[in-house]
Coordinates of C-alpha atoms in Angstrom, one line a residue:
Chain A
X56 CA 0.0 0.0 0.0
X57 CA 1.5 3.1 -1.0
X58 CA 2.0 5.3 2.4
X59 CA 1.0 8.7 1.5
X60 CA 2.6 11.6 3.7
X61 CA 0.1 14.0 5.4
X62 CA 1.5 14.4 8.6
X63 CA 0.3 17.1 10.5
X64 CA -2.2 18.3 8.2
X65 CA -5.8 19.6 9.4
X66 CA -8.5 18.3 7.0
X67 CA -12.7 19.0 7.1
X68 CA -14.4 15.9 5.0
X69 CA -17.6 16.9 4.4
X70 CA -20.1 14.3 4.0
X71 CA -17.6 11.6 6.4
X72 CA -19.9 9.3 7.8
X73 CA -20.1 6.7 4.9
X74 CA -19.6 5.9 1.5
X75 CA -16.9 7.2 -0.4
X76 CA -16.5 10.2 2.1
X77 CA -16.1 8.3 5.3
X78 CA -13.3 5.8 2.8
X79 CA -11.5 9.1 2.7
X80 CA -11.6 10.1 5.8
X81 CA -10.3 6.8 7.1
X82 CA -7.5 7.1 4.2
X83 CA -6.4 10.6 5.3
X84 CA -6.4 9.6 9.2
X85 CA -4.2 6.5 7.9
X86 CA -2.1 8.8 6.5
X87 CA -1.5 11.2 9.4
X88 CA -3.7 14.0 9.2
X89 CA -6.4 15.5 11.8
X90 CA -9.5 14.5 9.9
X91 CA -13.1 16.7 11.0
X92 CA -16.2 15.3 9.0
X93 CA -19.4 16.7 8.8
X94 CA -22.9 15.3 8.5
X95 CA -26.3 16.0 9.0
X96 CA -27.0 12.8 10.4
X97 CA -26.2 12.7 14.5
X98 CA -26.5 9.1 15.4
X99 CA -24.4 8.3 11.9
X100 CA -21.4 11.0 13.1
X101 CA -21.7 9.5 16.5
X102 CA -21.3 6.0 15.5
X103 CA -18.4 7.4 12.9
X104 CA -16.8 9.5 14.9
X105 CA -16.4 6.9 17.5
X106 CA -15.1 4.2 14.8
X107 CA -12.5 6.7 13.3
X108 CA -11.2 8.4 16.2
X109 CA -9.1 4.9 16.7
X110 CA -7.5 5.7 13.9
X111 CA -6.2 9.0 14.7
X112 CA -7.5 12.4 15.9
X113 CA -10.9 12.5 14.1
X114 CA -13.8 15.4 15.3
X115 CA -17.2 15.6 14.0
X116 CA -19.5 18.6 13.0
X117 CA -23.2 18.4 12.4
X118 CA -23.4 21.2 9.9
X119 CA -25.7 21.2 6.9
X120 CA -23.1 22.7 3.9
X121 CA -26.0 24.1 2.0
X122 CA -26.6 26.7 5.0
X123 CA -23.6 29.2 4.5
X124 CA -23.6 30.7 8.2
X125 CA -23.4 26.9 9.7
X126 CA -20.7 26.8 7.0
X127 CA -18.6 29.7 8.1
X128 CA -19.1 29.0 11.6
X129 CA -18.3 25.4 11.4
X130 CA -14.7 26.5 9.6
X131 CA -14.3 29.0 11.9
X132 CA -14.9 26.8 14.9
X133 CA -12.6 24.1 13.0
X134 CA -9.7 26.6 12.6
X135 CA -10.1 27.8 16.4
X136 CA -9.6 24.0 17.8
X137 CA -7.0 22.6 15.1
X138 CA -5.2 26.2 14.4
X139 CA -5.4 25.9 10.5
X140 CA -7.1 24.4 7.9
X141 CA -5.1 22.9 4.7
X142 CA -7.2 20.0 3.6
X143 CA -10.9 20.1 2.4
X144 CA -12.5 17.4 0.7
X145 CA -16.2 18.5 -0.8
X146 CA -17.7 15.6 -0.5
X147 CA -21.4 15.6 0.5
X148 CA -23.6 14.7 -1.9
X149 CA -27.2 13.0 -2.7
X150 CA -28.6 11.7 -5.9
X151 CA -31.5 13.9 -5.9
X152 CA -34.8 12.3 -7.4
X153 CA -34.3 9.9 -10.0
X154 CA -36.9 10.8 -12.6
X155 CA -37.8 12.0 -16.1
X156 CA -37.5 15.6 -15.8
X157 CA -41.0 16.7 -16.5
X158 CA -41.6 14.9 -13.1
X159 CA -38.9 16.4 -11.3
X160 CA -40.2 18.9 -8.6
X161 CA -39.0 22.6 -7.6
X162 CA -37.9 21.0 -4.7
X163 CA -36.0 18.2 -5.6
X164 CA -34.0 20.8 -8.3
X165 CA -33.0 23.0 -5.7
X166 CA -32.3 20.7 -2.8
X167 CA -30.2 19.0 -5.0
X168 CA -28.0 21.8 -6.9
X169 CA -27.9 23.4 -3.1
X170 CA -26.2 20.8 -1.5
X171 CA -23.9 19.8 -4.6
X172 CA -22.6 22.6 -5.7
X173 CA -23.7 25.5 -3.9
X174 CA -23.0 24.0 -0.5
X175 CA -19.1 22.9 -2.4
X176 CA -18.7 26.7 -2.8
X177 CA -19.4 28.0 0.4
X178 CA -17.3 25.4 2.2
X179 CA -14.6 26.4 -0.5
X180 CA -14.8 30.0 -0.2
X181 CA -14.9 29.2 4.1
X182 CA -11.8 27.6 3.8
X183 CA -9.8 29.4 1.7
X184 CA -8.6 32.4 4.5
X185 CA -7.0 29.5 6.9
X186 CA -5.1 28.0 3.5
X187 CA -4.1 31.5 2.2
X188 CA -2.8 32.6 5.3
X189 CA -0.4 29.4 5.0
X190 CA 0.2 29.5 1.5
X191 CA -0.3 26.3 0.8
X192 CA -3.7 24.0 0.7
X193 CA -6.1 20.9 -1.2
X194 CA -9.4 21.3 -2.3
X195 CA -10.7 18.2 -3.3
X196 CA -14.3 18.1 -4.9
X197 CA -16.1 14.7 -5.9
X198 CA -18.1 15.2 -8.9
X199 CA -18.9 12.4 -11.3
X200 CA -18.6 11.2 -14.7
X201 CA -22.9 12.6 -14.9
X202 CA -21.1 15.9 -15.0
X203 CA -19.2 15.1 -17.7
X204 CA -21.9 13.0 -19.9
X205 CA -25.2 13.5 -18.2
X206 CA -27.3 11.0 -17.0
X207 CA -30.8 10.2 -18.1
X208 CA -33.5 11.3 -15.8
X209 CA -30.7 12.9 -12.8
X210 CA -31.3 16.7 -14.7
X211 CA -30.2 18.4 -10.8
X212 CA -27.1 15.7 -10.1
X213 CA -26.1 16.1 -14.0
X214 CA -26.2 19.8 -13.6
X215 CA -24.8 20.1 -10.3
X216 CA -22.0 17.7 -11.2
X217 CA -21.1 19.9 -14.0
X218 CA -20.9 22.9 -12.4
X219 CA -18.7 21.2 -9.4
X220 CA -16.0 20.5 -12.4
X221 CA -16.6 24.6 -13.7
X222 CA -16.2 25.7 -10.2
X223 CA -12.8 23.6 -9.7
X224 CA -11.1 24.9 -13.0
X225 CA -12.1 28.2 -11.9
X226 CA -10.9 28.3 -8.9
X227 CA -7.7 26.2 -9.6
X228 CA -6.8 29.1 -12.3
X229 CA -7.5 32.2 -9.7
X230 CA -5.3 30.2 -7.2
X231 CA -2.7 29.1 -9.5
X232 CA 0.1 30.9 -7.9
X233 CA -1.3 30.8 -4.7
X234 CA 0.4 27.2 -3.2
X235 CA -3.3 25.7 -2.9
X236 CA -4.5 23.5 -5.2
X237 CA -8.1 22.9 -6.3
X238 CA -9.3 19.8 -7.9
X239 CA -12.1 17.5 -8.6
X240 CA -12.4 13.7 -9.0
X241 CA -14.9 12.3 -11.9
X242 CA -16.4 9.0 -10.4
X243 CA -18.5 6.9 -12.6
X244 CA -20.9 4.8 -10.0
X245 CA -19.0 3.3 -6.6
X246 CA -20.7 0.9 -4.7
X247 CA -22.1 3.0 -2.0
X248 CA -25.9 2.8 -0.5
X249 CA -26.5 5.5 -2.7
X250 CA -26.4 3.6 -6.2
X251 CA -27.3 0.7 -4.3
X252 CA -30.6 1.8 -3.2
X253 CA -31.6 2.8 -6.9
X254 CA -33.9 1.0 -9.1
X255 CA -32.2 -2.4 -11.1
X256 CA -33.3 -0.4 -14.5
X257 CA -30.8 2.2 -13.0
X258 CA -28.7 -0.1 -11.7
X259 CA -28.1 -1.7 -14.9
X260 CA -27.7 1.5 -16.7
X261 CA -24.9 2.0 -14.8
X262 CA -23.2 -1.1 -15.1
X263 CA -23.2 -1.4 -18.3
X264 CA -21.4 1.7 -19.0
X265 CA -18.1 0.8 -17.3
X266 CA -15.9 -0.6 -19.2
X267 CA -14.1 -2.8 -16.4
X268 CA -17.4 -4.4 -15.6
X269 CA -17.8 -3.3 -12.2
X270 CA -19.0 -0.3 -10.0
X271 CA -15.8 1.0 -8.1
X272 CA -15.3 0.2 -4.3
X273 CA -14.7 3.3 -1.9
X274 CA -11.3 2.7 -1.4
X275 CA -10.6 3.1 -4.8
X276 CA -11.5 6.6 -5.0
X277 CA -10.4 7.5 -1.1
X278 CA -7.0 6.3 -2.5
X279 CA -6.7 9.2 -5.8
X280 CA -8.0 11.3 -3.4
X281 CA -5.1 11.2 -0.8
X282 CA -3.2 11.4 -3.1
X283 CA -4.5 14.6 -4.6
X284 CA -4.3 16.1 -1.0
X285 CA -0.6 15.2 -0.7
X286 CA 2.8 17.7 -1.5
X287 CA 3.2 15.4 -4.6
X288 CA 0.5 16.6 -6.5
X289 CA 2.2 19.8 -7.2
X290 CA 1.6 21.0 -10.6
X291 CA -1.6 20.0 -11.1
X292 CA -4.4 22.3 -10.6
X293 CA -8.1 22.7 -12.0
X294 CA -8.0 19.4 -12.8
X295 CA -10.5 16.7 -13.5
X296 CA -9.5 13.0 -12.4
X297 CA -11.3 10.7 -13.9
X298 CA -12.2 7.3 -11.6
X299 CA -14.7 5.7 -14.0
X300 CA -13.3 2.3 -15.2
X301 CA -12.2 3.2 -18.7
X302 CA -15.5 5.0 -18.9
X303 CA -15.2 8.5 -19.2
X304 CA -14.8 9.5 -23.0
X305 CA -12.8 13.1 -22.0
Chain C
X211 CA 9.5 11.8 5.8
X212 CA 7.5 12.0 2.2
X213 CA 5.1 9.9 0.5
X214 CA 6.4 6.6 -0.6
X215 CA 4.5 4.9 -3.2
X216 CA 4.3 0.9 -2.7
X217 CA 6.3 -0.6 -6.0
X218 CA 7.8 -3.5 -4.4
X219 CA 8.6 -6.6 -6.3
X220 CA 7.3 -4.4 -9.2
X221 CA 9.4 -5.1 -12.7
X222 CA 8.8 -1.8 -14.9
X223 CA 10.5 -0.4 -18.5
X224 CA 10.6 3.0 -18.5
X225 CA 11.6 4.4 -22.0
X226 CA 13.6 7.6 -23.3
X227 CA 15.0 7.2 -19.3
X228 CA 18.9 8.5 -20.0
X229 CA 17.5 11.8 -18.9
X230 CA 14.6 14.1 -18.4
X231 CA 11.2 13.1 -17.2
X232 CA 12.2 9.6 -18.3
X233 CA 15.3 9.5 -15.8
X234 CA 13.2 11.0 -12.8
X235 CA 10.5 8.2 -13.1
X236 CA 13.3 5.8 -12.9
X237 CA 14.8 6.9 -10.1
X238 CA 10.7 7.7 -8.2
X239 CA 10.4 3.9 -9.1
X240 CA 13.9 2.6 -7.1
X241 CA 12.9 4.2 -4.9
X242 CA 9.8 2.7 -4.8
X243 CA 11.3 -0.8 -4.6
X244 CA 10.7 -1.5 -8.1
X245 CA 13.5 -2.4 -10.4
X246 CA 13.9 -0.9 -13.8
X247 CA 15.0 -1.6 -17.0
X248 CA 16.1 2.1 -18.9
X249 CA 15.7 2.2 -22.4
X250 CA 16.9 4.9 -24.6
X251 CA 19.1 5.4 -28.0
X252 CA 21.7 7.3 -26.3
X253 CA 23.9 4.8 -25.3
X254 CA 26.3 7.0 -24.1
X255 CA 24.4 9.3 -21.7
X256 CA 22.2 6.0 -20.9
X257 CA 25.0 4.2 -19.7
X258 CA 26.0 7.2 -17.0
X259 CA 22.7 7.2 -15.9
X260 CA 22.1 3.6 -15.3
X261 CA 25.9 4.0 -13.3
X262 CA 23.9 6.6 -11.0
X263 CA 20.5 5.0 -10.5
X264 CA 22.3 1.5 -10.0
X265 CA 22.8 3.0 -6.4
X266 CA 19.4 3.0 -5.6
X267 CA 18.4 0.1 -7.0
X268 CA 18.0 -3.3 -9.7
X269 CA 18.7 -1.2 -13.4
X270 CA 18.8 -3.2 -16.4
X271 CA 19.8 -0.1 -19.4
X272 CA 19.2 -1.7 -22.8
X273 CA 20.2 0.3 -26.1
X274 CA 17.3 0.4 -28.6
X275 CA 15.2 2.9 -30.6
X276 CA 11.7 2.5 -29.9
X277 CA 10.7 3.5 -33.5
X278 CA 12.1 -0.2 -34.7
X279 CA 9.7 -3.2 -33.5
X280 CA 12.5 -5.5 -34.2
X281 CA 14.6 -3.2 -31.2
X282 CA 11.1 -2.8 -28.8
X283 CA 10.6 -7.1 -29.1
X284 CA 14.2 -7.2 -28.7
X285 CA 14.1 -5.4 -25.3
X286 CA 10.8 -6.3 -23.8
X287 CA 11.9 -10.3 -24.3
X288 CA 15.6 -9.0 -22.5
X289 CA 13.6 -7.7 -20.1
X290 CA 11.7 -10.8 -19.6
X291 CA 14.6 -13.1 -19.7
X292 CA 16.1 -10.7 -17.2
X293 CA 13.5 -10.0 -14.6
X294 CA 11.1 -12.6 -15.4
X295 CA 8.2 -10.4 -16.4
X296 CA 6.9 -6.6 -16.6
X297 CA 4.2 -5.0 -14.6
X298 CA 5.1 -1.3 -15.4
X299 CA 5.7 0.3 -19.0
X300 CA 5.8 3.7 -19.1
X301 CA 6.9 5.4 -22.5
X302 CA 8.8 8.9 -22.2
X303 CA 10.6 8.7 -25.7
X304 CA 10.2 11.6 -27.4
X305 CA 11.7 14.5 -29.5
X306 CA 10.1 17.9 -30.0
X307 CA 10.7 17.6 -33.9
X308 CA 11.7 21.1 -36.1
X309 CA 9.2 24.1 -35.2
X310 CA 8.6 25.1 -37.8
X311 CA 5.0 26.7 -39.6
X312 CA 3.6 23.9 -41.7
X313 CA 3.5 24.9 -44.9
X314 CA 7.5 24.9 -45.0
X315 CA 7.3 21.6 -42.8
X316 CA 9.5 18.9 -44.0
X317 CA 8.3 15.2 -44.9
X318 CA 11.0 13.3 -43.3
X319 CA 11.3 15.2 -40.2
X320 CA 7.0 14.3 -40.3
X321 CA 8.0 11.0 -40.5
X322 CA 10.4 11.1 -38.2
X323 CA 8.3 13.2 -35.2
X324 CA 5.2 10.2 -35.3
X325 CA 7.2 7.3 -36.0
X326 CA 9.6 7.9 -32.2
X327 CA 6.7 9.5 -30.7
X328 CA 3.6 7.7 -31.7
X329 CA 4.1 4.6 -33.5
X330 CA 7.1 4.2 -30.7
X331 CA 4.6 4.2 -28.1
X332 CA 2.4 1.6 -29.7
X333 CA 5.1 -0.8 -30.2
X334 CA 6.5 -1.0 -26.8
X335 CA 3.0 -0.8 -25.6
X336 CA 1.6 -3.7 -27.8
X337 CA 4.9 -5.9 -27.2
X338 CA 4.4 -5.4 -23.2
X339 CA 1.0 -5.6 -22.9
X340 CA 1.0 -8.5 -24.7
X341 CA 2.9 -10.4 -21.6
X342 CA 1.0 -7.6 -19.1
X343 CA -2.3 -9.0 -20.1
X344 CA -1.1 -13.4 -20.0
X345 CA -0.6 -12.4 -16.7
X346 CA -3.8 -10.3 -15.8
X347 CA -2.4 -7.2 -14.0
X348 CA -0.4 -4.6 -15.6
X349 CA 0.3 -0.4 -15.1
X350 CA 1.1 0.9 -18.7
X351 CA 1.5 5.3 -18.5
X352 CA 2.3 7.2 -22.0
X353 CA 3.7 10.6 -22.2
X354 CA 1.4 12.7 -24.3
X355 CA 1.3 16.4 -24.0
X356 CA -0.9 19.7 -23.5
X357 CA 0.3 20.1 -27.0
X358 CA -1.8 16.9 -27.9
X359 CA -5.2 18.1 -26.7
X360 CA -4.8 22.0 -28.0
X361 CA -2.6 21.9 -30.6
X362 CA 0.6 23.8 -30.4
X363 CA 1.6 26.3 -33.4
X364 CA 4.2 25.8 -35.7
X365 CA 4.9 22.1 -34.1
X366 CA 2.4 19.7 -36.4
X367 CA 3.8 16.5 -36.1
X368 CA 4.9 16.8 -32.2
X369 CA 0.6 18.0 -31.7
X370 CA -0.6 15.4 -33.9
X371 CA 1.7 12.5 -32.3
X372 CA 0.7 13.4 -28.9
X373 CA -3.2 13.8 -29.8
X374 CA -2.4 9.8 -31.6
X375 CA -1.1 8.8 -28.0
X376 CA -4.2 10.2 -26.3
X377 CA -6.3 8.4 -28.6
X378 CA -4.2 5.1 -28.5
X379 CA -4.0 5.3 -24.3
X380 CA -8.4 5.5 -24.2
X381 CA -8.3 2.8 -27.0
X382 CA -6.1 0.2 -25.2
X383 CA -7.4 1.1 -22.2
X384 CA -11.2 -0.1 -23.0
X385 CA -9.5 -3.1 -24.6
X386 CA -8.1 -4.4 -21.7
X387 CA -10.6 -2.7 -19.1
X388 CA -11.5 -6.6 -17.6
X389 CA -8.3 -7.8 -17.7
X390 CA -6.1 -6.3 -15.0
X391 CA -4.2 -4.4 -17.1
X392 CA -4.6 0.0 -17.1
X393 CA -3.4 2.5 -19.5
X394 CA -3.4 5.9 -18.7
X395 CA -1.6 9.1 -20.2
X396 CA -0.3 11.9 -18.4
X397 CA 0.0 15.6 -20.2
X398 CA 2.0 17.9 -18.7
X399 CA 2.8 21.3 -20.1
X400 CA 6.3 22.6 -20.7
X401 CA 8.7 20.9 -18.2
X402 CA 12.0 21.8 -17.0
X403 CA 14.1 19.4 -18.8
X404 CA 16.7 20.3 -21.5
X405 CA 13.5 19.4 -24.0
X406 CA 11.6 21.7 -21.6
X407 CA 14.0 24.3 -22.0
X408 CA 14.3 24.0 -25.8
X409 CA 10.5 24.1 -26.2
X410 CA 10.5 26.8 -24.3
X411 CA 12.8 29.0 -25.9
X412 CA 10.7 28.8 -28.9
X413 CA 7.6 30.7 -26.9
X414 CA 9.5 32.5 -24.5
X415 CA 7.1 34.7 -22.3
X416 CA 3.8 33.6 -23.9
X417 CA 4.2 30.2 -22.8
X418 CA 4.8 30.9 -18.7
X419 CA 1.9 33.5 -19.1
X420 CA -0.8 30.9 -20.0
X421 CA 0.4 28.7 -16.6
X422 CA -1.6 29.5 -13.8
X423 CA 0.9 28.6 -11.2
X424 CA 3.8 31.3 -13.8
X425 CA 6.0 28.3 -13.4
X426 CA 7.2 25.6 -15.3
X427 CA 6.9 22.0 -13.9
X428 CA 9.8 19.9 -12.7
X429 CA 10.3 16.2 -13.8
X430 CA 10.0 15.2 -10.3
X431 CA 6.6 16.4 -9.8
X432 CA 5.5 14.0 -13.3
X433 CA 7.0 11.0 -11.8
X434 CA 6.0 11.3 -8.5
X435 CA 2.0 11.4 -10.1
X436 CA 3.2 8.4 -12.7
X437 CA 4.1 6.7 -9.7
X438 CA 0.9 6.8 -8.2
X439 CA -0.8 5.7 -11.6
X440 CA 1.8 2.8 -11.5
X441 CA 0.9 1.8 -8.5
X442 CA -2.1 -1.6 -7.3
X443 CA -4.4 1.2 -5.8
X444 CA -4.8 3.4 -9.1
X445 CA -7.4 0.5 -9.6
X446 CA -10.4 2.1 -10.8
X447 CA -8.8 4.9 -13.5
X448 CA -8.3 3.8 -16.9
X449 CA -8.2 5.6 -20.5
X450 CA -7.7 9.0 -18.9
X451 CA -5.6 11.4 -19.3
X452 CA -4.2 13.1 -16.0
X453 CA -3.0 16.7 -16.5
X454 CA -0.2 18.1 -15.4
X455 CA 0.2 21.8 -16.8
X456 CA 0.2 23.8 -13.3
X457 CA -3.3 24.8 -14.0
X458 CA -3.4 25.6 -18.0
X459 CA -5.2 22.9 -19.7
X460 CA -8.7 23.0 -20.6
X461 CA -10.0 19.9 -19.9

């Protein structure tokens, strides 16, 4: 296993408490860094708070990152206990209502794009004071290959998705010279409850896009994304890493 | 203490290695506990180089020119004979080729440009993957370029050969998507390298202006993300095209 180096390093996953953002928190914490996660979910943080925490230092923050003022107050709080900040991983995420789009709701839309992308900016923009002040930070966002392609009847994930991989190169170019990196990671479907709990029609859909056969496992992308947090990703920035099994097409 | 990426027991080729990025991938993957065979047509700097990396770990040098499939079998059945397999090919050969604008662009040095770069790349990638894929695991990396994807002025052959390895890296890599084995491509921008440096001075200013980061990149920072590409846990990435261009690329 390769032993990535993130000793000492303060890092906020949002969306920790399972799937493929609790993979990296346990991947970061392997690696040496003081991992926070956030949920919504209190039982879920307890339970993965607990579990973590005997891995190394790990907090936990119930904060909803589509609210901007929990945002900011959570970082804030964050940078008051730990000192800094130089690792985010935007990471929370839901599928949003799988359906044509004439029967997609207001709701659903804005729920949706306001957790995915909006709530991606305003922990971004949060964090960025603590990693300007040491000249030197990661911003990781998961998007997905649907950003890339679209997926049939997921208009607010598609859209959202997109717009995660805009927000990356455009924040990546205004920080170019500014030591902190920002970039995004294009997974096509991991096996997480999430794709697990859709419909087999879906299910299937997804499958048989991927080249190598198989939905990804956690791990997988919890290990490209330590990576992408480390010193050796250097010259990289505004970049789009594709995790998809041979899938993506760009 | 720094990352350390897990290539033990690993048997990897790494092509146009006698310097450049080549060289600094060979000496990430000592490090990394891999051993290496160094390919390149230089025999003479190749041979100082192997001398070098030899203290840091198993280096097999072999003399070829990966435009010649005779050459390429030649060395990937050395390499065999040597190590007993290959888990790792990663293809740095490459020239630049003349710059020069296209209508005064001469055939031979056409020629010349796509057969090292491109068709060299398909011939050590076909005669290793062909052993990569009996065995069902395999890490093959090419070298393409930001030059591949937008096109660089006055430098046909070296855009169009690098655009051919992006296409040849998604193409293998859907081949052999079930089978173990992963291609990828890196595409780095202008790099510090005495290439680097030549490209460079072709586009002076107007080339550092279009980096974000208003810095060239350094080979070290290429092989340290080929390591990582080379290594078990890049499981789930194949066909893509990682950039490295300090924030310029597109997409």
């Amino acid at each position: 296993m390769n032993r990535i180096d993130l000793e000492g390093r303060v890092a906020l996953v949002t969306g920790g408490v399972q799937g493929i953002g609790r993979a990296i928190a346990e991947r970061l914490l392997r690696s040496g860094a003081a991992v926070t996660i956030w949920d919504l979910n209190e039982e879920r943080l307890a339970e993965a708070g607990k579990a973590l925490g005997e891995l190394g230092p790990c907090e936990t923050g119930k904060v909803d990152v589509a609210d901007p003022r929990a945002v900011q107050a959570g970082i804030e709080a964050l940078v008051a206990k730990r000192g800094t900040l130089n690792i985010l991983v935007n990471n929370a995420g839901i599928l949003g209502k799988v359906a044509p789009t004439l029967e997609q709701e207001d709701a659903d839309w804005t729920r949706t794009v306001d957790i995915l992308l909006t709530g991606t900016f305003w922990c971004s923009r949060a964090a960025l004071p603590p990693m300007l002040e040491a000249g030197w930070g990661r911003i990781v966002n998961i998007a997905s290959v649907s950003g890339k392609e679209g997926t049939p009847n997921m208009p607010a994930y598609s859209a959202a998705k997109a717009g995660v991989i805009g927000l990356t190169k455009s924040m990546g170019r205004e920080l170019g010279e500014s030591g902190i990196s920002v970039n995004c990671i294009t997974p096509a479907a991991v096996e997480t409850d999430l794709v697990r709990n859709t419909t087999p029609e879906h299910h299937e859909y997804m499958l048989r896009n991927i080249p190598m056969g198989r939905f990804g496992q956690v791990e997988e992308i919890a290990n490209l994304a330590a990576w992408l947090c480390s010193a050796d990703c250097s010259f990289t920035t505004g970049g789009v890493f594709d995790a998809s099994g041979a899938r993506s097409s760009y | 203490m720094t990352t350390k990426y897990d290539l033990n027991g690993r048997k990897a080729i790494v092509t146009g290695a006698a310097k450049g990025i080549g060289r600094a991938v060979a000496e990430r993957f000592l490090k990394s506990g891999a051993s290496v065979g160094i390919w390149d047509r230089d025999g003479a700097t190749l041979a100082a180089t192997a001398e070098e990396l030899s203290k840091l770990g198993p280096v097999h040098p072999c003399v070829l020119d990966v435009s010649h499939s005779h050459e390429v079998e030649g060395g990937v059945t050395d390499a065999i004979d040597h190590w007993g397999g290959i888990d790792i090919l990663v293809t740095c050969a490459g020239i630049l080729g003349q710059v020069c604008p296209t209508p005064d662009y001469p055939e031979d040095e056409w020629h010349r440009v796509i057969e090292i770069n491109l068709t060299g790349t398909f011939l050590c990638a076909r005669a290793a993957s062909r052993h990569m894929l009996e065995q069902g695991y395999g890490r093959i990396v090419t070298l393409s370029s930001d030059s591949g994807k937008e096109g660089t002025a006055n430098m046909p052959a070296y855009s169009a050969a690098k655009a051919g390895i992006i296409g040849l890296t998604r193409g293998m890599a859907r081949e052999f998507a079930t089978r173990g084995v992963t291609v990828n491509s890196i595409s780095p921008t202008i790099i510090d390298t005495e290439m680097g440096r030549e490209a460079a001075k072709n586009f002076g200013e107007k080339a550092l202006s279009r980096i974000p980061m208003k810095r060239y990149g350094q080979p070290e920072e290429i092989a340290a993300m080929i390591a990582w590409l080379c290594s078990e846990e890049a499981s789930f990435t194949s066909g893509t095209i990682f950039d490295a261009t300090g924030g310029r690329s597109h997409y």
